[in-house]
PDB file of C-alpha atoms and ligand atoms in Angstrom:
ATOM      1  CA  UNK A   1      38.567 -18.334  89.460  1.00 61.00           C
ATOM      2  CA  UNK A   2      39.534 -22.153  88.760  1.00 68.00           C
ATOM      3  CA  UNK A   3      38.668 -23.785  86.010  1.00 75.00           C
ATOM      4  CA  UNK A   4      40.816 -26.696  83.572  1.00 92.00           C
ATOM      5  CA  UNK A   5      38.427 -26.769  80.569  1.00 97.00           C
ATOM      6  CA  UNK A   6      35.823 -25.057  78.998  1.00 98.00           C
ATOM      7  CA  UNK A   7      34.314 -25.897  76.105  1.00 98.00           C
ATOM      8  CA  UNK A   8      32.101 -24.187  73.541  1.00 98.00           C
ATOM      9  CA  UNK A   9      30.220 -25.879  70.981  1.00 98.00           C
ATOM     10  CA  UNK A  10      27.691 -24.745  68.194  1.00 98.00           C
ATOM     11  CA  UNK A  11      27.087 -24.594  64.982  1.00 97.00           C
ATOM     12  CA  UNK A  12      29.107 -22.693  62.211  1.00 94.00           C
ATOM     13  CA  UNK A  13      29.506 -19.149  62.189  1.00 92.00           C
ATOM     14  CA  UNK A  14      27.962 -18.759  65.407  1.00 95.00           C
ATOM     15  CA  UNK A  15      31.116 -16.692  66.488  1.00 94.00           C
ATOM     16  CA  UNK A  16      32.250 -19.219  68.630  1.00 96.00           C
ATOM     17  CA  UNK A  17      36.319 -18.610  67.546  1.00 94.00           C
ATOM     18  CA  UNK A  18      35.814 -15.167  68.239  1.00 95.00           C
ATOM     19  CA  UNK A  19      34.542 -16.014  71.529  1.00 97.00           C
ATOM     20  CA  UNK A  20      36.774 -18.550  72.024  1.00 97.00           C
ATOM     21  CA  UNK A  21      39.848 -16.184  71.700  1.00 95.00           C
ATOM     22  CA  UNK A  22      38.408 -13.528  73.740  1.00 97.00           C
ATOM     23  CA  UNK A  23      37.514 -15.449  76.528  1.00 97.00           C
ATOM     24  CA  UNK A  24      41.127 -17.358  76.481  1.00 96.00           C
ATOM     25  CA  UNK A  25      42.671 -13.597  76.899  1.00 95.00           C
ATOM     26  CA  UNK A  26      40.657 -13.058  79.903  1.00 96.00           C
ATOM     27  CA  UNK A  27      41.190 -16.557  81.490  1.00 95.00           C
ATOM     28  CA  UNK A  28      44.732 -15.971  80.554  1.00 94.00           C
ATOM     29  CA  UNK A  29      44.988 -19.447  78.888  1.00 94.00           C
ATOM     30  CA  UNK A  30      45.080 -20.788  75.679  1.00 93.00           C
ATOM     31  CA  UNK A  31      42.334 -21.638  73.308  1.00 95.00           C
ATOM     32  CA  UNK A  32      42.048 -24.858  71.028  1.00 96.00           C
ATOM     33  CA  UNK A  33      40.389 -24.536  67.334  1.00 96.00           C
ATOM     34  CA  UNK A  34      39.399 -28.482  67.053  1.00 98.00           C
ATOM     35  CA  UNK A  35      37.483 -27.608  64.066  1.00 97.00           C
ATOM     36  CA  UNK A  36      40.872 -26.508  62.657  1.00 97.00           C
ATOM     37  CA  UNK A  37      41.604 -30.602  62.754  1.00 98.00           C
ATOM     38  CA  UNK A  38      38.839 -31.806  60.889  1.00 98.00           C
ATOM     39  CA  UNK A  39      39.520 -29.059  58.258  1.00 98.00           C
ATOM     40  CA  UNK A  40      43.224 -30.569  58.268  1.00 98.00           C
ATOM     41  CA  UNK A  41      42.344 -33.440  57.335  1.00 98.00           C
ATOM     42  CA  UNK A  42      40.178 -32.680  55.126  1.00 98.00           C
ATOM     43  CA  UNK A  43      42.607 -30.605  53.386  1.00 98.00           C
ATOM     44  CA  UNK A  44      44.898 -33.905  53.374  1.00 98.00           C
ATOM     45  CA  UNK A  45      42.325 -35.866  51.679  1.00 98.00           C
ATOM     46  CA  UNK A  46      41.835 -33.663  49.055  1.00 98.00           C
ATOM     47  CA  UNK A  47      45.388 -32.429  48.421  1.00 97.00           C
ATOM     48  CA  UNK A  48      46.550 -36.300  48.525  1.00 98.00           C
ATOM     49  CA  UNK A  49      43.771 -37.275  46.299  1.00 98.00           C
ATOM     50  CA  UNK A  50      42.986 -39.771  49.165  1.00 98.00           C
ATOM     51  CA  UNK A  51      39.464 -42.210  48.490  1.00 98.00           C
ATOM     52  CA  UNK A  52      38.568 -41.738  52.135  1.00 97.00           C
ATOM     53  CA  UNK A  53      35.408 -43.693  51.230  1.00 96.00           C
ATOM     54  CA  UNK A  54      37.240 -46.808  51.301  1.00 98.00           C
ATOM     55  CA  UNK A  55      37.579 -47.726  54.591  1.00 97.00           C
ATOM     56  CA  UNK A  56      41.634 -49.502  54.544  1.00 98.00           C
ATOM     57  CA  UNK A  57      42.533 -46.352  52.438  1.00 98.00           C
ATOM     58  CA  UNK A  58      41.608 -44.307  55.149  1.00 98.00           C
ATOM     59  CA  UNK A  59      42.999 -46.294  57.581  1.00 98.00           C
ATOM     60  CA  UNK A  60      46.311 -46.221  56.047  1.00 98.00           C
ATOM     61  CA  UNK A  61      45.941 -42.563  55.643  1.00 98.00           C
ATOM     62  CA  UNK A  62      45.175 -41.635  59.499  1.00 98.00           C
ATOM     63  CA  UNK A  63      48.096 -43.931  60.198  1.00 97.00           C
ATOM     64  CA  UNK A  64      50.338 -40.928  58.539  1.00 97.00           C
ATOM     65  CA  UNK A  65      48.776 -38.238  59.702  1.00 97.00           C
ATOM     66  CA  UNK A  66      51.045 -35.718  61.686  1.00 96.00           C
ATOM     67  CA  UNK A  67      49.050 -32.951  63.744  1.00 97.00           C
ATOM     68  CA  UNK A  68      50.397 -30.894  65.876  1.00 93.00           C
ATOM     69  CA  UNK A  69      49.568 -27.922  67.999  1.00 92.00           C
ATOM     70  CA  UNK A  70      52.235 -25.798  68.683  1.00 91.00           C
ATOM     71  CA  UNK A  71      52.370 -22.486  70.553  1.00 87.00           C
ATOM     72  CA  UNK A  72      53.482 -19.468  68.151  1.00 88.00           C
ATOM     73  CA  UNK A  73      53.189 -15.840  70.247  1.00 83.00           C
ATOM     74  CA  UNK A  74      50.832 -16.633  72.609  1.00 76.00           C
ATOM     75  CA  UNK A  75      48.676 -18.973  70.270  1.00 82.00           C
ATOM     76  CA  UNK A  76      47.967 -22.583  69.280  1.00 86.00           C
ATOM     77  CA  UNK A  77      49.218 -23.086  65.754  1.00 92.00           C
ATOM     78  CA  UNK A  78      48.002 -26.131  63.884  1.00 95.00           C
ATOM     79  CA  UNK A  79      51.039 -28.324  61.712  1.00 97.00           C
ATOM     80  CA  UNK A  80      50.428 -31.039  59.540  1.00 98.00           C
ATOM     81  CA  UNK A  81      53.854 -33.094  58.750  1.00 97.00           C
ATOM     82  CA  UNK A  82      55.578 -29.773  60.492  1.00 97.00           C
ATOM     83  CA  UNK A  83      53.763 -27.480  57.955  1.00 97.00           C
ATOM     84  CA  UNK A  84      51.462 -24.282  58.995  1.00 95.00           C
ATOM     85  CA  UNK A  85      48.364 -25.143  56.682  1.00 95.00           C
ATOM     86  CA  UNK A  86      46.591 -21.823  58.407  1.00 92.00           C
ATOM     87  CA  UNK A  87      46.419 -19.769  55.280  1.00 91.00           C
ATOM     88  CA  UNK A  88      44.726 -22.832  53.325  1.00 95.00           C
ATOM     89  CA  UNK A  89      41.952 -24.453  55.121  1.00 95.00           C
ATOM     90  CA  UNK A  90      39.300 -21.956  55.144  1.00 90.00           C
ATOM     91  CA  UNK A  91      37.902 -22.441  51.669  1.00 90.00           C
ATOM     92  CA  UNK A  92      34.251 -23.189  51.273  1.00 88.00           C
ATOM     93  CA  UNK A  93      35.407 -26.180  49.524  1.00 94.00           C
ATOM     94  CA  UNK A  94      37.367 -27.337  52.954  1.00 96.00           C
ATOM     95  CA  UNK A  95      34.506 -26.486  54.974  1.00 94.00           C
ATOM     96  CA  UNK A  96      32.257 -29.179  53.225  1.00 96.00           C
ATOM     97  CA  UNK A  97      34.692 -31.688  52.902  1.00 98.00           C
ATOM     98  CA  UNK A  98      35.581 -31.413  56.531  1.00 98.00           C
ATOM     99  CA  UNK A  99      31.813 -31.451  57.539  1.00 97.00           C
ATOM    100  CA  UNK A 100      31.579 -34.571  55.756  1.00 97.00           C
ATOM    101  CA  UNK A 101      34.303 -36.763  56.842  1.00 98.00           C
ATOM    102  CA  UNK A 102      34.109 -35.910  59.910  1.00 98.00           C
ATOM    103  CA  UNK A 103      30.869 -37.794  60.305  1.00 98.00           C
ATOM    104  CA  UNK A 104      33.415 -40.910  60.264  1.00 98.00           C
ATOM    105  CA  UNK A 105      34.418 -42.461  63.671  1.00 98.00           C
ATOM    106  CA  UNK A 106      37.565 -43.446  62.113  1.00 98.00           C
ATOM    107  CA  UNK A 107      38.533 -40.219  61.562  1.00 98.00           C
ATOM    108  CA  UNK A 108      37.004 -38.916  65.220  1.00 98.00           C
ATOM    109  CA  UNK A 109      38.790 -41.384  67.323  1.00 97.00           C
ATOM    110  CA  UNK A 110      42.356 -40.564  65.362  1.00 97.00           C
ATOM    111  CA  UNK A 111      41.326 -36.994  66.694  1.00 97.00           C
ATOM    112  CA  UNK A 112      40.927 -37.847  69.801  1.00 96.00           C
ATOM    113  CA  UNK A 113      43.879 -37.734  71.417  1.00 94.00           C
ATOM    114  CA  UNK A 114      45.475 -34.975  70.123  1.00 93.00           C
ATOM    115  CA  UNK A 115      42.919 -33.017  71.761  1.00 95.00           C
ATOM    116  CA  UNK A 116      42.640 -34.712  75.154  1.00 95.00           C
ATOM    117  CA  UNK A 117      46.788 -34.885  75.094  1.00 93.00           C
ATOM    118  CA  UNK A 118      46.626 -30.655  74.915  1.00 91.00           C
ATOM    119  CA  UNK A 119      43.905 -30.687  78.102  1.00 92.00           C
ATOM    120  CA  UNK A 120      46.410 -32.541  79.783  1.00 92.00           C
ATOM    121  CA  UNK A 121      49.447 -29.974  80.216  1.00 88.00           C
ATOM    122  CA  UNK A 122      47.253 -26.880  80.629  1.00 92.00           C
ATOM    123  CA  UNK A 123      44.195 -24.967  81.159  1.00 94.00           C
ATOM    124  CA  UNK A 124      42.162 -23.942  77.959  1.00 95.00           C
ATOM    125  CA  UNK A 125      39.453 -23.323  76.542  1.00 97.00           C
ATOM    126  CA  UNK A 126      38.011 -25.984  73.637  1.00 98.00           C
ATOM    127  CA  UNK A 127      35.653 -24.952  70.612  1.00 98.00           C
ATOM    128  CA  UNK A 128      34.049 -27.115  68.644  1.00 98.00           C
ATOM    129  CA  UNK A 129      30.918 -29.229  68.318  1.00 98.00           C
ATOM    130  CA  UNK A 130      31.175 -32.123  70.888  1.00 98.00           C
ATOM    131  CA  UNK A 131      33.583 -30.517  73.297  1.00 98.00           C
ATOM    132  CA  UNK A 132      31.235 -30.883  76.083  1.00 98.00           C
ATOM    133  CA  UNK A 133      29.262 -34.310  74.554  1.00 98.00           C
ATOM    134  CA  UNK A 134      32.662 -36.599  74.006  1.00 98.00           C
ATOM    135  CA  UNK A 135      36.065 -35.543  74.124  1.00 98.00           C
ATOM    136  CA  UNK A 136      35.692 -33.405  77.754  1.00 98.00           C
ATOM    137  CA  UNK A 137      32.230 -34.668  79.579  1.00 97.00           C
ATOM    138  CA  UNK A 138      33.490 -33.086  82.907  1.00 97.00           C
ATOM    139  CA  UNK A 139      34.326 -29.721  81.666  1.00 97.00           C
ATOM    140  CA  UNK A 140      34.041 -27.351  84.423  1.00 92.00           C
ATOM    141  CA  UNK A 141      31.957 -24.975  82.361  1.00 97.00           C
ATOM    142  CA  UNK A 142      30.228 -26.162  79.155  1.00 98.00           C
ATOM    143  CA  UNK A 143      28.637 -23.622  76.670  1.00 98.00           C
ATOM    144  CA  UNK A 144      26.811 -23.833  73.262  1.00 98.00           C
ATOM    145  CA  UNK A 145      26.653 -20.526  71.237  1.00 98.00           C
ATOM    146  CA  UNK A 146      23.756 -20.465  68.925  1.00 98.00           C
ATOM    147  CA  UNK A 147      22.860 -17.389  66.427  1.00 98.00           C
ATOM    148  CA  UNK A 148      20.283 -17.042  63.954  1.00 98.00           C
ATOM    149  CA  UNK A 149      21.126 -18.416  60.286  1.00 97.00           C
ATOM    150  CA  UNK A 150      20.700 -15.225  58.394  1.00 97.00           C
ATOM    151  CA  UNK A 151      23.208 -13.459  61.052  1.00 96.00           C
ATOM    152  CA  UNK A 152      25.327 -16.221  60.999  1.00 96.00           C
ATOM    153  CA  UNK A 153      25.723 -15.744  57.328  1.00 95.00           C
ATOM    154  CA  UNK A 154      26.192 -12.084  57.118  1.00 93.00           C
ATOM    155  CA  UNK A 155      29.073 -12.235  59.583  1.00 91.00           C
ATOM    156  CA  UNK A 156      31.107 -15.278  57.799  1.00 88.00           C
ATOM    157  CA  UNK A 157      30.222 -12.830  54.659  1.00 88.00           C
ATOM    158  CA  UNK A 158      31.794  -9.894  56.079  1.00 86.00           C
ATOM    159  CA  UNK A 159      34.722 -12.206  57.273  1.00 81.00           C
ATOM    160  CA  UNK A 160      35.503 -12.322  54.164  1.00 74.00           C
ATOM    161  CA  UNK A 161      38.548 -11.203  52.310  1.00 68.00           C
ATOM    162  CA  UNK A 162      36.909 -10.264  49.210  1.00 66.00           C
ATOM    163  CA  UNK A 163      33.117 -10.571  48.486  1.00 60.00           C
ATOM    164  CA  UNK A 164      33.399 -13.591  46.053  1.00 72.00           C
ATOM    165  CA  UNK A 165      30.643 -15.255  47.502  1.00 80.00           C
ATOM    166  CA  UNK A 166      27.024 -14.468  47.688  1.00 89.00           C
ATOM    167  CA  UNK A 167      25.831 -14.206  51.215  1.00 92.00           C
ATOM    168  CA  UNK A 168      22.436 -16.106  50.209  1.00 93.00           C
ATOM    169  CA  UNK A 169      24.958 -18.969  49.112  1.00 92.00           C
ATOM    170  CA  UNK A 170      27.253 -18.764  52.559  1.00 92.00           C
ATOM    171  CA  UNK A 171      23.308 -19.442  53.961  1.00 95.00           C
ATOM    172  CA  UNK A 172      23.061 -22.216  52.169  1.00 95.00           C
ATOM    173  CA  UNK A 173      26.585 -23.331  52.896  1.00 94.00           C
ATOM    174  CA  UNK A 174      25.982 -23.287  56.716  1.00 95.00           C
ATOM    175  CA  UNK A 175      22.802 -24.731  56.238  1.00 96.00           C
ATOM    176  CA  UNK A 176      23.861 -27.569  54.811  1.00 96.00           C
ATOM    177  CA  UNK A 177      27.185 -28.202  57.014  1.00 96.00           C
ATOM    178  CA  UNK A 178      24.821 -27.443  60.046  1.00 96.00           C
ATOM    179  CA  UNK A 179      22.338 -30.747  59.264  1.00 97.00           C
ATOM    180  CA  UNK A 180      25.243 -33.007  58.723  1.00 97.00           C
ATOM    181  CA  UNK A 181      27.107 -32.209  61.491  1.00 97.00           C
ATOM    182  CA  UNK A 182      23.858 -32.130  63.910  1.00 97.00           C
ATOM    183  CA  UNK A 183      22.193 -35.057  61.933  1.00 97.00           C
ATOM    184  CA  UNK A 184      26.056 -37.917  62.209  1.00 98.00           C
ATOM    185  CA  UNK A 185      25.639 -40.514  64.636  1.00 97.00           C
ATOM    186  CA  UNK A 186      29.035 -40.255  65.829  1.00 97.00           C
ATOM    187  CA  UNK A 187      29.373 -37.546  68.426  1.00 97.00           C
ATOM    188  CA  UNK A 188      26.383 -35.314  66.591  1.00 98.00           C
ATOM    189  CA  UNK A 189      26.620 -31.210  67.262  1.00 98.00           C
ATOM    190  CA  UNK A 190      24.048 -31.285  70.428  1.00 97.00           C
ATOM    191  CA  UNK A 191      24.596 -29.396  73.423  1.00 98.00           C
ATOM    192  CA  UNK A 192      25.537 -31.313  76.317  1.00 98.00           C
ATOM    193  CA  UNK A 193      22.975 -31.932  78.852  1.00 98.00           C
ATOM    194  CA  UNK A 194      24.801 -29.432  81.342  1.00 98.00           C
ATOM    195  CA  UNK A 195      25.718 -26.709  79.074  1.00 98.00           C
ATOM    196  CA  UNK A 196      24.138 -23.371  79.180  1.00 98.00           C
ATOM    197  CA  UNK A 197      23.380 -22.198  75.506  1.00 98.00           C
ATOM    198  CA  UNK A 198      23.690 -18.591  74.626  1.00 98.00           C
ATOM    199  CA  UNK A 199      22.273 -16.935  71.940  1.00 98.00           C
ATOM    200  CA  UNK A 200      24.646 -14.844  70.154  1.00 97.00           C
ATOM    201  CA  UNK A 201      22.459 -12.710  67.702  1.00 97.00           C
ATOM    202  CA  UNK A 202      22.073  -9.768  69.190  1.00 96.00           C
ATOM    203  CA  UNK A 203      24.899  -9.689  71.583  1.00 97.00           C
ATOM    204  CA  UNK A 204      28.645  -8.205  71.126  1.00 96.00           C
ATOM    205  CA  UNK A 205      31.238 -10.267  71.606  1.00 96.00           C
ATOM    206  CA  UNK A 206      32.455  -8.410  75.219  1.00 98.00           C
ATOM    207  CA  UNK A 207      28.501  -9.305  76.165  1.00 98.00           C
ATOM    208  CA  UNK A 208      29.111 -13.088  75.461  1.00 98.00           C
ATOM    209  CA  UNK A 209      32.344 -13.125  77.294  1.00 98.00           C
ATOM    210  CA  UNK A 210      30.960 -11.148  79.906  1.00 98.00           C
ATOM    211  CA  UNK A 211      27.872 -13.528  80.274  1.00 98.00           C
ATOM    212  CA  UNK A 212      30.517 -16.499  80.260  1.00 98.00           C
ATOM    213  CA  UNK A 213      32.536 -15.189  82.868  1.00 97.00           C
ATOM    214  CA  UNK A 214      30.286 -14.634  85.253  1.00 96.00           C
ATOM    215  CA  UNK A 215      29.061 -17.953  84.924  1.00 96.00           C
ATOM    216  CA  UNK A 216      32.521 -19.387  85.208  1.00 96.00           C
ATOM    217  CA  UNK A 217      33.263 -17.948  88.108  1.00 94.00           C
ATOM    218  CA  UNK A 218      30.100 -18.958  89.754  1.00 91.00           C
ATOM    219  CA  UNK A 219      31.159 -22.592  88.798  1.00 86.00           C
TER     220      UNK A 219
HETATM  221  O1   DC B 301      34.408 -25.220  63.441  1.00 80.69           O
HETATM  222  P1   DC B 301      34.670 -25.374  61.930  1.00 80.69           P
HETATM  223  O2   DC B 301      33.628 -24.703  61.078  1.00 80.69           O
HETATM  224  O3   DC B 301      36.055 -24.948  61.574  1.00 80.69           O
HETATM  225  O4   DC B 301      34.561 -26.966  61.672  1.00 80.69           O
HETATM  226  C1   DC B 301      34.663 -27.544  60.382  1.00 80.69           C
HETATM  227  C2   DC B 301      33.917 -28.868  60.383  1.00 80.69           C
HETATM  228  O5   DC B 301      34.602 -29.788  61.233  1.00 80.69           O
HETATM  229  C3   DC B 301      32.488 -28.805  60.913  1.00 80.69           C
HETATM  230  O6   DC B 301      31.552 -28.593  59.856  1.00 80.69           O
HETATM  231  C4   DC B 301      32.289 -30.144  61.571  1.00 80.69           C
HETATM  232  C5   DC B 301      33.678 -30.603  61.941  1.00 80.69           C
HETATM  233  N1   DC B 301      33.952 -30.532  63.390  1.00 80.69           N
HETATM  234  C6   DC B 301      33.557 -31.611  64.153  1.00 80.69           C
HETATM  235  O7   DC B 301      32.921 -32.529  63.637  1.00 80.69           O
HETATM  236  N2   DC B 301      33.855 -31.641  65.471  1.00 80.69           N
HETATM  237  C7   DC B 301      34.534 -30.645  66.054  1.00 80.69           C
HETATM  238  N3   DC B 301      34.828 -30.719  67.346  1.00 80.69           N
HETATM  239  C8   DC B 301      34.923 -29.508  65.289  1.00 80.69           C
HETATM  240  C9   DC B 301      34.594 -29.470  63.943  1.00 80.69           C
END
């Protein structure tokens, strides 16, 4: 089987980091969390008190910005300024905050790099929403992993450390994030014009890997 990238998009909670890490094992390469970048940097903005809606304060902010993947036991472990942020970007609060900034191309092309830069030493697999639209349009295999909202819900619900959230308002959470992220103009969640979407709903995750694989190596 060859392959350099793959890429799987979709919206949130459609399991595409569980996926994403199974498939890597399989491939035997390593797979890149992009949304984990956005939710950096979100998690900047807030914890620097940054107004990112002024557009030279946000300059001056991406300007600082350190991110860095580095490889901890097998995985790609996101540091801002050297620090392992992990353990603090997955609030609900982060979630919306990184949905919303980044619908701005400032803060998309200061991405940019740092995820082409990884494709460049090795093979991997990329998740995120425009994987296979803008940062790698010649992927050799492009997916987009789609579930249905209510299921989608249930499982970020159950992902949960402790039920502090009502699942009717992770819904309307995911709802929300879903329209801005499909409805930006810059580099919108869409699936790419070659990608084969899979929905996710009623399938384990060794089905979706399975389906992707065999796809793969038909590619
Ligand atoms: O995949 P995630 O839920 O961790 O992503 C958080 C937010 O980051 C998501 O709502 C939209 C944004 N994002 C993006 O715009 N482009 C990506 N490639 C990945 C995430």
């Amino acid at each position: 089987m060859s392959f350099k990238i793959i890429t799987i998009d979709g919206p949130a909670g459609a399991g595409k980091t569980t996926v994403s890490k199974a498939l890597s094992k399989k491939l035997g390469c390593v797979y890149v969390d992009t949304g984990a970048l956005y939710r950096a940097v979100a998690y900047e903005i807030h914890s620097q008190k940054i107004d990112w809606e002024d557009d030279d304060r946000l300059e001056r902010f991406l300007s600082t910005l350190d991110l860095n993947f580095v490889m901890k036991k097998d995985t790609l472990v996101l540091l801002s300024s050297g620090k392992d942020i992990s353990g603090l970007i997955r609030t609900p609060q982060i979630s919306m905050l990184a949905s919303s900034v980044s619908a701005n191309p400032k803060v998309r092309a200061a991405l940019l790099d740092t995820q082409r830069n990884i494709a460049e030493s090795q093979p991997a697999v990329f998740e995120g929403r425009d994987m296979g639209t803008v940062v790698f349009p010649d992927a050799s295999c492009k997916f987009f992993l789609v579930a249905d909202l209510k299921i989608r819900a249930r499982r970020r619900y159950d992902e949960l450390p402790a039920a502090n959230q009502d699942v009717s308002d992770i819904e309307n959470q995911i709802k929300t994030r879903d329209s801005q992220d499909s409805n930006r103009k810059s580099a919108p969640l869409k699936p790419a014009a070659d990608a084969v979407t899979i929905d996710s709903s009623n399938l384990t995750v060794d089905q979706v890997v399975e389906e992707m694989i065999q796809i793969i190596e038909k590619a």
